[in-house]
Coordinates of C-alpha atoms and ligand atoms in Angstrom, one line a residue:
M1 CA -0.9 -6.4 -33.8
N2 CA 2.2 -4.4 -34.5
N3 CA 2.0 -2.5 -31.2
Y4 CA 4.9 -1.7 -28.9
F5 CA 4.7 -0.7 -25.2
I6 CA 7.4 1.4 -23.7
I7 CA 7.7 1.7 -20.0
L8 CA 9.8 4.6 -18.7
A9 CA 11.4 3.7 -15.3
A10 CA 14.7 5.5 -15.4
G11 CA 13.9 8.6 -13.4
S12 CA 15.3 9.0 -9.9
G13 CA 12.0 10.3 -8.3
K14 CA 13.8 12.6 -5.9
R15 CA 10.5 13.8 -4.4
F16 CA 9.9 10.2 -3.4
D17 CA 13.2 9.2 -1.8
N18 CA 16.7 10.6 -1.9
K19 CA 18.5 7.3 -2.1
K20 CA 16.5 4.5 -3.8
P21 CA 14.8 5.1 -7.1
K22 CA 11.0 5.1 -6.8
Q23 CA 10.4 2.3 -9.3
Y24 CA 12.2 -0.2 -7.2
F25 CA 10.0 0.4 -4.1
L26 CA 7.5 -2.4 -3.2
Y27 CA 3.9 -1.6 -4.0
K28 CA 1.2 -4.3 -3.6
N29 CA 4.0 -6.9 -3.2
K30 CA 5.7 -6.0 -6.4
E31 CA 8.4 -3.5 -7.4
L32 CA 6.5 -0.5 -8.8
F33 CA 7.6 -0.9 -12.4
E34 CA 6.6 -4.6 -12.5
H35 CA 2.9 -3.8 -12.4
S36 CA 3.1 -2.1 -15.8
I37 CA 5.1 -5.0 -17.3
E38 CA 2.7 -7.6 -16.0
K39 CA -0.4 -5.7 -17.2
A40 CA 1.1 -5.3 -20.7
I41 CA 1.9 -9.0 -20.9
Q42 CA -1.5 -10.0 -19.6
S43 CA -3.3 -7.8 -22.2
K44 CA -1.7 -9.7 -25.1
L45 CA -1.9 -6.5 -27.1
F46 CA 1.8 -5.9 -27.7
K47 CA 4.5 -7.5 -29.8
R48 CA 7.2 -6.2 -27.6
I49 CA 7.5 -4.5 -24.3
I50 CA 10.4 -2.2 -23.7
L51 CA 11.4 -1.3 -20.2
V52 CA 13.7 1.7 -19.8
V53 CA 15.7 1.8 -16.6
D54 CA 18.9 3.2 -15.2
N55 CA 20.5 -0.2 -14.6
P56 CA 19.3 -2.9 -17.0
K57 CA 21.7 -5.6 -15.6
K58 CA 19.8 -5.5 -12.3
I59 CA 16.5 -6.5 -13.8
K60 CA 17.4 -8.5 -16.9
K61 CA 17.5 -12.0 -15.4
K62 CA 14.0 -11.6 -14.2
Y63 CA 12.3 -11.5 -17.6
S64 CA 12.3 -13.4 -20.8
K65 CA 14.2 -12.1 -23.9
N66 CA 10.9 -10.9 -25.3
I67 CA 11.1 -7.9 -23.0
F68 CA 13.7 -5.4 -24.0
I69 CA 15.4 -3.9 -21.0
I70 CA 17.5 -0.9 -22.0
K71 CA 19.3 1.9 -20.3
G72 CA 17.7 5.3 -20.2
G73 CA 19.0 8.8 -20.6
R74 CA 19.3 11.8 -18.4
E75 CA 15.8 13.2 -18.8
R76 CA 12.5 11.5 -19.4
S77 CA 12.5 12.8 -23.0
D78 CA 16.0 11.3 -23.6
S79 CA 14.8 7.9 -22.3
S80 CA 11.7 8.1 -24.5
L81 CA 13.8 8.9 -27.6
I82 CA 16.3 6.1 -26.9
A83 CA 13.4 3.6 -26.7
L84 CA 11.8 4.9 -29.9
K85 CA 15.2 4.5 -31.7
K86 CA 15.6 1.0 -30.4
I87 CA 12.3 -0.2 -31.9
K88 CA 12.4 1.7 -35.2
K89 CA 13.9 -1.2 -37.1
Y90 CA 10.8 -3.3 -36.3
R91 CA 8.6 -0.8 -38.1
P92 CA 5.9 -0.6 -35.4
N93 CA 2.5 0.7 -36.3
N94 CA 1.6 1.9 -32.8
V95 CA 3.5 2.7 -29.7
L96 CA 2.3 3.4 -26.2
I97 CA 4.5 5.2 -23.8
H98 CA 3.9 4.9 -20.2
D99 CA 5.4 6.1 -16.9
A100 CA 6.2 3.3 -14.5
A101 CA 5.0 5.5 -11.7
R102 CA 1.4 4.8 -12.7
P103 CA 0.9 1.2 -11.8
N104 CA -2.9 1.3 -11.6
F105 CA -4.1 1.7 -15.2
S106 CA -6.5 -0.9 -16.6
I107 CA -6.1 -3.2 -19.5
N108 CA -9.3 -1.7 -20.8
L109 CA -7.5 1.7 -21.0
L110 CA -4.9 0.0 -23.2
K111 CA -7.6 -1.3 -25.5
R112 CA -9.4 2.1 -25.7
I113 CA -6.1 3.8 -26.6
L114 CA -5.3 1.3 -29.4
K115 CA -8.9 1.5 -30.7
N116 CA -8.6 5.3 -31.0
L117 CA -5.3 5.0 -32.9
K118 CA -7.2 3.4 -35.8
N119 CA -8.5 6.8 -36.9
N120 CA -6.1 9.1 -35.0
S121 CA -2.4 9.6 -34.9
S122 CA -2.5 10.0 -31.1
A123 CA -4.7 9.0 -28.2
V124 CA -4.0 10.5 -24.8
P125 CA -6.0 9.9 -21.6
I126 CA -7.0 13.0 -19.7
F127 CA -8.5 13.8 -16.4
Q128 CA -10.2 16.9 -15.1
P129 CA -8.5 18.5 -12.1
K130 CA -10.4 18.4 -8.9
D131 CA -8.8 21.6 -7.5
S132 CA -9.1 25.1 -8.8
L133 CA -6.2 26.0 -11.1
K134 CA -4.0 29.2 -11.2
Y135 CA -1.4 30.0 -13.8
K136 CA 1.5 32.4 -13.2
I137 CA 3.2 34.4 -15.9
N138 CA 6.0 36.5 -14.5
K139 CA 4.5 38.0 -11.4
Q140 CA 0.9 37.9 -12.5
V141 CA -1.4 35.1 -11.5
F142 CA -4.4 34.1 -13.7
N143 CA -7.4 31.9 -13.0
L144 CA -7.7 28.9 -15.3
K145 CA -11.1 27.5 -16.0
R146 CA -11.2 24.1 -14.6
E147 CA -13.6 22.8 -17.1
N148 CA -11.2 23.8 -19.9
S149 CA -8.2 22.3 -18.1
Y150 CA -6.8 18.8 -18.6
L151 CA -4.3 16.7 -16.7
T152 CA -2.7 14.2 -19.0
Q153 CA -2.1 10.7 -17.9
T154 CA -0.1 7.8 -19.4
P155 CA -0.1 5.4 -21.2
Q156 CA -0.3 7.7 -24.3
G157 CA -0.7 6.1 -27.7
F158 CA 0.8 7.3 -31.0
K159 CA 1.2 6.2 -34.6
F160 CA 4.9 5.3 -34.3
Y161 CA 6.3 7.4 -37.2
E162 CA 4.3 10.5 -36.3
L163 CA 5.8 10.4 -32.8
Y164 CA 9.3 9.3 -33.9
N165 CA 9.6 12.1 -36.5
L166 CA 8.7 14.8 -33.9
A167 CA 10.9 13.3 -31.2
I168 CA 14.1 13.4 -33.3
K169 CA 13.4 17.0 -34.3
E170 CA 12.7 18.3 -30.7
K171 CA 15.8 19.9 -29.2
D172 CA 14.3 20.7 -25.8
K173 CA 13.2 18.3 -23.1
F174 CA 9.4 17.6 -22.8
S175 CA 7.4 16.3 -19.9
D176 CA 5.3 13.8 -21.9
E177 CA 4.8 12.9 -25.5
S178 CA 1.5 14.8 -25.8
S179 CA 3.5 18.0 -24.9
L180 CA 5.7 17.2 -27.8
F181 CA 2.6 16.9 -30.1
I182 CA 1.4 20.3 -28.8
N183 CA 4.8 21.9 -29.3
F184 CA 4.6 21.0 -33.0
D185 CA 0.9 22.0 -33.3
K186 CA -0.2 18.5 -34.0
K187 CA -3.7 17.3 -33.3
I188 CA -4.3 15.1 -30.2
K189 CA -7.2 12.8 -29.7
F190 CA -8.0 13.1 -26.0
I191 CA -9.8 10.2 -24.4
K192 CA -11.2 9.7 -20.9
G193 CA -8.5 8.8 -18.4
E194 CA -9.0 6.8 -15.2
N195 CA -9.6 7.9 -11.7
K196 CA -7.4 5.2 -10.2
N197 CA -4.6 5.8 -12.7
L198 CA -2.8 8.2 -10.4
K199 CA 0.9 8.9 -10.4
I200 CA 2.9 7.8 -7.4
T201 CA 5.0 10.7 -6.4
F202 CA 5.4 10.7 -2.7
K203 CA 5.9 8.0 -0.1
E204 CA 2.4 8.5 1.2
D205 CA 1.0 7.5 -2.2
I206 CA 2.6 4.0 -1.9
D207 CA 1.8 3.3 1.7
S208 CA -1.9 3.2 1.1
S209 CA -2.6 0.1 3.1
K210 CA -2.8 1.6 6.6
N211 CA -4.5 -1.2 8.3
Y212 CA -2.6 -3.8 10.2
Y213 CA -3.6 -7.0 12.1
G214 CA -2.2 -8.6 15.2
I215 CA -2.7 -11.9 17.0
G216 CA -2.1 -12.7 20.7
F217 CA -2.2 -15.9 22.7
D218 CA -1.6 -16.6 26.4
I219 CA -2.2 -19.3 28.9
H220 CA -1.7 -19.4 32.7
R221 CA -2.1 -22.1 35.3
L222 CA -5.0 -22.0 37.8
V223 CA -4.0 -22.2 41.4
K224 CA -5.9 -22.0 44.7
N225 CA -5.8 -19.0 47.0
K226 CA -5.1 -16.5 44.3
K227 CA -7.4 -13.7 42.9
L228 CA -8.6 -14.2 39.4
Y229 CA -8.2 -11.2 37.1
L230 CA -9.7 -11.2 33.6
G231 CA -9.8 -8.2 31.4
G232 CA -8.5 -6.0 34.2
I233 CA -11.1 -6.8 36.8
K234 CA -11.4 -9.3 39.6
I235 CA -13.7 -12.2 38.9
P236 CA -15.1 -14.2 41.9
F237 CA -13.7 -17.7 41.6
H238 CA -12.1 -20.3 43.9
S239 CA -8.8 -20.1 42.0
G240 CA -6.6 -17.5 40.3
L241 CA -4.0 -17.5 37.6
K242 CA -0.4 -18.1 38.4
G243 CA 2.1 -15.8 36.8
H244 CA 4.9 -13.3 37.3
S245 CA 2.2 -10.6 37.1
D246 CA -1.5 -11.0 38.0
G247 CA -1.8 -13.6 35.2
D248 CA -4.6 -11.8 33.3
V249 CA -4.6 -13.9 30.1
I250 CA -7.1 -11.5 28.4
L251 CA -5.0 -8.4 28.8
H252 CA -1.8 -10.3 28.0
S253 CA -3.3 -11.5 24.8
I254 CA -4.6 -8.1 23.9
I255 CA -1.1 -6.6 24.5
D256 CA 0.6 -9.2 22.3
A257 CA -2.0 -8.7 19.6
L258 CA -1.3 -4.9 19.6
L259 CA 2.4 -5.4 19.6
G260 CA 2.0 -7.8 16.8
A261 CA -0.1 -5.4 14.7
T262 CA 2.5 -2.7 15.1
S263 CA 5.6 -5.0 14.6
K264 CA 6.8 -4.4 18.1
K265 CA 7.9 -7.9 19.3
D266 CA 6.1 -9.2 22.4
I267 CA 5.1 -8.5 26.0
G268 CA 8.2 -10.2 27.4
T269 CA 10.5 -7.8 25.6
Y270 CA 9.1 -4.9 27.6
F271 CA 8.0 -6.6 30.8
P272 CA 10.4 -9.5 31.5
N273 CA 10.1 -11.8 34.5
T274 CA 12.3 -9.5 36.7
K275 CA 11.9 -8.4 40.3
K276 CA 10.8 -5.0 39.1
F277 CA 7.6 -6.4 37.6
K278 CA 6.9 -9.1 40.2
N279 CA 3.1 -9.2 40.9
I280 CA 2.5 -6.2 38.6
R281 CA -1.1 -5.6 37.7
S282 CA -1.6 -6.2 34.0
T283 CA -3.5 -2.9 33.7
K284 CA -0.2 -1.2 34.4
I285 CA 1.5 -3.2 31.6
L286 CA -1.3 -2.2 29.2
K287 CA -1.0 1.5 29.9
P288 CA 2.5 2.2 28.4
I289 CA 1.7 -0.1 25.4
L290 CA -1.4 2.0 24.6
H291 CA 0.6 5.2 25.2
N292 CA 3.2 4.1 22.6
L293 CA 0.6 3.0 20.2
N294 CA -1.0 6.4 20.4
K295 CA 2.3 8.2 20.1
S296 CA 3.1 6.3 16.8
N297 CA -0.3 7.4 15.4
F298 CA -2.2 4.1 15.6
F299 CA -5.7 3.7 16.6
I300 CA -7.5 0.4 17.4
N301 CA -10.4 -0.7 15.3
N302 CA -11.6 -3.7 17.2
L303 CA -10.7 -6.7 19.4
D304 CA -12.0 -10.2 19.0
I305 CA -11.3 -12.3 22.1
N306 CA -11.6 -16.1 22.7
L307 CA -11.4 -17.0 26.3
I308 CA -10.8 -20.7 26.6
C309 CA -11.8 -22.3 29.9
E310 CA -14.5 -24.6 31.5
Q311 CA -15.0 -22.2 34.4
P312 CA -15.9 -19.5 35.2
K313 CA -18.7 -19.1 32.6
V314 CA -18.0 -16.2 30.3
S315 CA -21.6 -15.4 29.7
K316 CA -21.9 -14.4 33.4
Y317 CA -19.1 -11.8 33.2
R318 CA -19.1 -10.8 29.6
D319 CA -20.6 -7.4 30.0
K320 CA -18.4 -6.6 33.0
I321 CA -15.2 -7.6 31.2
I322 CA -16.1 -5.8 28.0
N323 CA -16.9 -2.7 30.1
S324 CA -13.6 -2.9 31.8
I325 CA -11.6 -3.3 28.6
S326 CA -13.6 -0.5 27.0
N327 CA -12.6 1.8 29.8
L328 CA -9.0 0.8 29.9
M329 CA -8.5 1.2 26.2
N330 CA -10.9 4.0 25.3
L331 CA -12.5 1.7 22.8
D332 CA -16.2 1.6 22.1
K333 CA -17.9 -1.4 23.6
N334 CA -19.3 -2.3 20.2
K335 CA -15.8 -2.9 18.9
I336 CA -15.0 -5.5 21.5
N337 CA -16.2 -9.1 21.2
L338 CA -15.7 -11.7 23.8
K339 CA -16.4 -15.3 23.1
G340 CA -16.3 -18.1 25.7
K341 CA -15.0 -21.4 24.5
T342 CA -14.8 -24.7 26.5
V343 CA -12.6 -27.6 25.5
E344 CA -14.9 -30.6 26.1
K345 CA -13.1 -31.3 29.4
L346 CA -10.0 -32.2 27.5
G347 CA -6.5 -31.6 28.7
L348 CA -5.3 -29.1 31.3
I349 CA -7.8 -26.5 30.4
G350 CA -10.6 -29.1 30.5
K351 CA -9.6 -30.2 33.9
E352 CA -9.7 -26.6 35.0
K353 CA -6.0 -26.4 35.6
A354 CA -5.4 -23.5 33.3
I355 CA -7.1 -20.7 31.3
A356 CA -6.1 -19.7 27.9
C357 CA -7.0 -16.7 25.7
E358 CA -6.5 -15.6 22.1
V359 CA -7.1 -12.2 20.6
I360 CA -7.1 -10.7 17.1
T361 CA -7.0 -7.0 16.6
S362 CA -6.9 -4.5 13.7
V363 CA -5.2 -1.1 14.0
T364 CA -5.0 1.8 11.6
K365 CA -2.1 4.2 11.1
Y366 CA -3.1 7.8 10.6
D367 CA -1.1 11.0 9.7
Ligands
ZN401 ZN1 0.4 -14.0 30.6

């Protein structure tokens, strides 16, 4: 098992962000380059892992001494050569070179590459382009046959000395090691790449999780001689909810859930208990919240509502309340669920002194 795994993470990734290098951005709760290290460790296929970065000190304390963390060069090809020189004295059989910007390769791909290196001096995963390709020479544009075109991915595997001998000879920079092989007219064994092994180039590539969740809770005291509002409509009842506004616990919980899902604090931040908002209808509070949500390109997927009270009986008003919320929010009725929950006559809610509500929502950000 004399295999070495080189991870190149020294580039600046200017297309991604002007200030912070791409490899230090968080992706699936890890810095981008960490995915490649952890997968290589997990695979148990490598004697040594070499991480090439621009600032080794920053990362060193995080990993054991078994992982070499070295400083890269100006260009990708410089970094690659520095790493190859670093491991030469260990006389590796095989070396895999990988771009940290591809965190989604599988361990199975590593295995396939190494298997192919038994009878070949190189093994390079390729992928057929999905779009039509054109090629420009001077001012003339040519069509490229898609079925004859390849996109190369990393990791790319090589017999160490074959690659090393070419890399020290090459004077120009090269975009990946298979290009180097082609420059020297060497044969490459192409193997099937992976759909998911895409290169992260732009911010949008990393922000793939566009769904967010929010939770809201509210409780108001029940008092006589007040109208009861739930979900934006008046419900016939002997008491109403006391509050600075109309006390609509359902709408208040919905609003807090939406603010929670979009990391926008809480209802009190925007509608404090000031004179201006005294006795305001909650539908009027909901409106600007929805407007902002819409402006920031979020849409609501669903609402799940628990209304917690002994009386009134939710089953009697469920359809009406759902209808009202659906109209207020432009949300399909099928995406709104309202559950009634009693509390076995326990506590303030059980003694019909208060009504509480909790809501969970999911929202999606779109471009
Ligand atoms: Zn409230």
